[in-house]
Amino acid sequence: MSERELGRKLDRCLADGVIKLGTGLGLGIVFSVLFFKRHTWPISLGSGAGLGMAYSNCQNDLRSHYLLHRNQKVER
Amino acid sequence: LAARVLATKVGIAGGAVYVAYDSGLLGGSEQGSEALQKARAAVPPAIEEWMKYFGLQTQLPTIPNIEFSPVQAWNSGVRWSISRLSEAPTKAGEMTTQGVQYVRELLK
């Protein structure tokens, strides 16, 4: 993986992490206020799940360079 | 009545989850960064619309185009610190000799 490509992937990872953290936080707040009597745990659960999704996306993105993809023809 | 309250709550929560899913916030990295770009592009017109709606025709202070790029700052910061670290032993030797000279002159 060239450095430029790696840099782009890492940028995407960071942006994705911020988005998913914010989304998880928001959804956690919504659920906490609506269903769980303003407890803190849905908020932490939501943000944690968001971070985990971002981490998993980043992992797949970085690994995809070394995997063979279906749309590439295999030369025999 | 309790059933109606519950139904509204479920509706609001379900709507929030659907909006998050639909705008691609929960998808892959590509979708996420696309959504971020769209949001960033859509913020100034939205703020303008809101200002007009409230009758405030004041000129929104334009966010100064900050010439500060975190990436550049980080890179230059790393370079600076590593160069300082590489110069550190020499500098330390010089400073000790200077200090020893100074003390010797004091003791004369």
Tab-separated table of C-alpha atoms in Angstrom:
chain	number	residue	atom	x	y	z
A	1	MET	CA	0.000	0.000	0.000
A	2	SER	CA	1.497	3.323	-0.997
A	3	GLU	CA	1.824	6.030	1.616
A	4	ARG	CA	-0.692	8.226	-0.140
A	5	GLU	CA	-3.259	5.459	-0.164
A	6	LEU	CA	-2.568	4.712	3.488
A	7	GLY	CA	-2.967	8.379	4.344
A	8	ARG	CA	-6.277	8.551	2.545
A	9	LYS	CA	-7.527	5.443	4.305
A	10	LEU	CA	-6.513	6.766	7.693
A	11	ASP	CA	-8.281	10.062	6.965
A	12	ARG	CA	-11.389	8.134	6.075
A	13	CYS	CA	-11.056	6.113	9.286
A	14	LEU	CA	-10.870	9.257	11.404
A	15	ALA	CA	-13.803	10.953	9.709
A	16	ASP	CA	-15.820	7.767	9.946
A	17	GLY	CA	-14.968	7.444	13.636
A	18	VAL	CA	-16.142	10.955	14.365
A	19	ILE	CA	-19.392	10.408	12.474
A	20	LYS	CA	-20.173	7.097	14.091
A	21	LEU	CA	-19.317	8.391	17.559
A	22	GLY	CA	-21.652	11.325	17.041
A	23	THR	CA	-24.401	9.143	15.643
A	24	GLY	CA	-24.077	6.637	18.476
A	25	LEU	CA	-24.104	9.443	21.010
A	26	GLY	CA	-27.174	10.986	19.451
A	27	LEU	CA	-29.110	7.760	19.234
A	28	GLY	CA	-28.036	6.869	22.761
A	29	ILE	CA	-29.337	10.198	24.042
A	30	VAL	CA	-32.619	9.697	22.192
A	31	PHE	CA	-33.113	6.242	23.624
A	32	SER	CA	-32.001	7.262	27.090
A	33	VAL	CA	-34.458	10.138	27.232
A	34	LEU	CA	-37.357	8.231	25.698
A	35	PHE	CA	-37.163	4.767	27.187
A	36	PHE	CA	-34.636	4.508	29.973
A	37	LYS	CA	-35.510	7.347	32.304
A	38	ARG	CA	-32.426	9.453	31.515
A	39	HIS	CA	-29.913	6.882	32.685
A	40	THR	CA	-26.352	7.204	31.407
A	41	TRP	CA	-25.778	3.684	30.193
A	42	PRO	CA	-27.593	3.904	26.838
A	43	ILE	CA	-25.436	6.900	25.953
A	44	SER	CA	-22.222	5.031	26.742
A	45	LEU	CA	-23.539	1.961	24.938
A	46	GLY	CA	-24.375	4.007	21.859
A	47	SER	CA	-21.053	5.825	21.688
A	48	GLY	CA	-19.165	2.598	22.336
A	49	ALA	CA	-21.071	0.787	19.615
A	50	GLY	CA	-20.393	3.664	17.233
A	51	LEU	CA	-16.673	3.570	17.958
A	52	GLY	CA	-16.680	-0.200	17.513
A	53	MET	CA	-18.387	0.097	14.126
A	54	ALA	CA	-15.831	2.665	13.053
A	55	TYR	CA	-12.975	0.430	14.220
A	56	SER	CA	-14.350	-2.540	12.343
A	57	ASN	CA	-14.828	-0.487	9.172
A	58	CYS	CA	-11.288	0.796	9.421
A	59	GLN	CA	-9.964	-2.715	9.940
A	60	ASN	CA	-11.753	-4.032	6.853
A	61	ASP	CA	-10.665	-1.047	4.830
A	62	LEU	CA	-7.008	-1.497	5.701
A	63	ARG	CA	-7.121	-5.250	5.143
A	64	SER	CA	-8.907	-5.045	1.809
A	65	HIS	CA	-5.647	-4.099	0.105
A	66	TYR	CA	-4.186	-7.535	0.803
A	67	LEU	CA	-7.250	-9.610	-0.004
A	68	LEU	CA	-8.268	-10.867	-3.414
A	69	HIS	CA	-11.575	-9.396	-4.449
A	70	ARG	CA	-14.236	-11.065	-6.471
A	71	ASN	CA	-14.186	-8.547	-9.275
A	72	GLN	CA	-10.518	-9.199	-9.989
A	73	LYS	CA	-9.885	-11.959	-12.479
A	74	VAL	CA	-7.566	-14.687	-11.253
A	75	GLU	CA	-4.908	-15.556	-13.823
A	76	ARG	CA	-4.313	-19.260	-13.973
B	1	LEU	CA	-53.204	6.798	27.076
B	2	ALA	CA	-50.095	4.914	28.157
B	3	ALA	CA	-50.250	2.949	24.919
B	4	ARG	CA	-50.422	6.172	22.904
B	5	VAL	CA	-47.415	7.637	24.741
B	6	LEU	CA	-45.487	4.433	24.124
B	7	ALA	CA	-46.454	4.447	20.469
B	8	THR	CA	-45.237	8.049	20.014
B	9	LYS	CA	-41.987	7.235	21.761
B	10	VAL	CA	-41.412	4.173	19.580
B	11	GLY	CA	-42.249	6.281	16.544
B	12	ILE	CA	-39.729	8.976	17.444
B	13	ALA	CA	-36.994	6.474	18.268
B	14	GLY	CA	-37.673	4.451	15.135
B	15	GLY	CA	-37.633	7.606	13.041
B	16	ALA	CA	-34.268	8.632	14.504
B	17	VAL	CA	-32.764	5.224	13.758
B	18	TYR	CA	-34.203	5.276	10.233
B	19	VAL	CA	-32.809	8.747	9.536
B	20	ALA	CA	-29.380	7.660	10.744
B	21	TYR	CA	-29.520	4.538	8.583
B	22	ASP	CA	-30.850	6.304	5.531
B	23	SER	CA	-28.275	9.085	5.455
B	24	GLY	CA	-25.552	6.461	5.390
B	25	LEU	CA	-24.187	7.329	8.814
B	26	LEU	CA	-24.048	3.673	9.773
B	27	GLY	CA	-22.557	2.374	6.555
B	28	GLY	CA	-18.999	1.987	5.367
B	29	SER	CA	-16.229	4.573	5.557
B	30	GLU	CA	-16.953	5.937	2.069
B	31	GLN	CA	-20.580	6.644	2.878
B	32	GLY	CA	-19.657	8.245	6.164
B	33	SER	CA	-17.176	10.710	4.693
B	34	GLU	CA	-19.639	11.520	1.890
B	35	ALA	CA	-22.303	12.332	4.457
B	36	LEU	CA	-19.807	14.552	6.323
B	37	GLN	CA	-18.966	16.470	3.144
B	38	LYS	CA	-22.646	16.938	2.357
B	39	ALA	CA	-23.350	18.175	5.871
B	40	ARG	CA	-20.428	20.604	5.788
B	41	ALA	CA	-21.583	21.974	2.437
B	42	ALA	CA	-25.172	22.294	3.604
B	43	VAL	CA	-24.504	24.150	6.852
B	44	PRO	CA	-24.004	27.772	5.641
B	45	PRO	CA	-27.135	27.900	3.444
B	46	ALA	CA	-29.140	26.359	6.267
B	47	ILE	CA	-27.878	28.981	8.719
B	48	GLU	CA	-28.784	31.697	6.219
B	49	GLU	CA	-32.283	30.305	5.850
B	50	TRP	CA	-32.749	30.283	9.627
B	51	MET	CA	-31.509	33.859	9.964
B	52	LYS	CA	-33.942	35.058	7.300
B	53	TYR	CA	-36.753	33.150	8.973
B	54	PHE	CA	-36.149	34.922	12.250
B	55	GLY	CA	-35.961	38.289	10.531
B	56	LEU	CA	-32.357	38.887	11.450
B	57	GLN	CA	-30.730	40.200	8.333
B	58	THR	CA	-27.394	40.604	10.084
B	59	GLN	CA	-24.370	39.545	8.169
B	60	LEU	CA	-23.260	36.287	9.667
B	61	PRO	CA	-19.584	36.682	10.540
B	62	THR	CA	-17.900	34.589	7.908
B	63	ILE	CA	-15.853	31.867	9.502
B	64	PRO	CA	-12.306	32.957	8.703
B	65	ASN	CA	-10.630	30.567	6.361
B	66	ILE	CA	-8.224	29.182	8.900
B	67	GLU	CA	-4.927	28.446	7.235
B	68	PHE	CA	-4.107	25.932	9.927
B	69	SER	CA	-4.005	22.379	8.700
B	70	PRO	CA	-3.703	19.833	11.504
B	71	VAL	CA	-1.861	17.445	9.219
B	72	GLN	CA	0.822	19.980	8.329
B	73	ALA	CA	1.106	21.094	11.923
B	74	TRP	CA	1.512	17.524	13.100
B	75	ASN	CA	4.155	16.719	10.505
B	76	SER	CA	6.179	19.831	11.212
B	77	GLY	CA	5.803	19.198	14.928
B	78	VAL	CA	7.211	15.702	14.563
B	79	ARG	CA	10.119	16.960	12.465
B	80	TRP	CA	10.905	19.721	14.964
B	81	SER	CA	10.859	17.434	17.978
B	82	ILE	CA	13.010	14.755	16.326
B	83	SER	CA	15.572	17.315	15.189
B	84	ARG	CA	15.672	18.747	18.714
B	85	LEU	CA	16.140	15.261	20.110
B	86	SER	CA	19.019	14.577	17.750
B	87	GLU	CA	20.702	17.841	18.715
B	88	ALA	CA	20.083	17.333	22.411
B	89	PRO	CA	23.258	15.435	23.434
B	90	THR	CA	25.530	17.987	21.721
B	91	LYS	CA	23.617	20.871	23.226
B	92	ALA	CA	23.724	19.226	26.644
B	93	GLY	CA	27.514	18.818	26.407
B	94	GLU	CA	27.959	22.447	25.430
B	95	MET	CA	25.734	23.656	28.232
B	96	THR	CA	27.576	21.584	30.831
B	97	THR	CA	30.943	22.946	29.728
B	98	GLN	CA	29.560	26.473	29.843
B	99	GLY	CA	28.093	25.836	33.276
B	100	VAL	CA	31.395	24.416	34.566
B	101	GLN	CA	33.279	27.439	33.197
B	102	TYR	CA	30.813	29.813	34.825
B	103	VAL	CA	31.125	28.101	38.194
B	104	ARG	CA	34.918	28.079	37.921
B	105	GLU	CA	34.934	31.824	37.258
B	106	LEU	CA	32.672	32.348	40.207
B	107	LEU	CA	35.001	30.368	42.443
B	108	LYS	CA	38.145	32.229	41.379
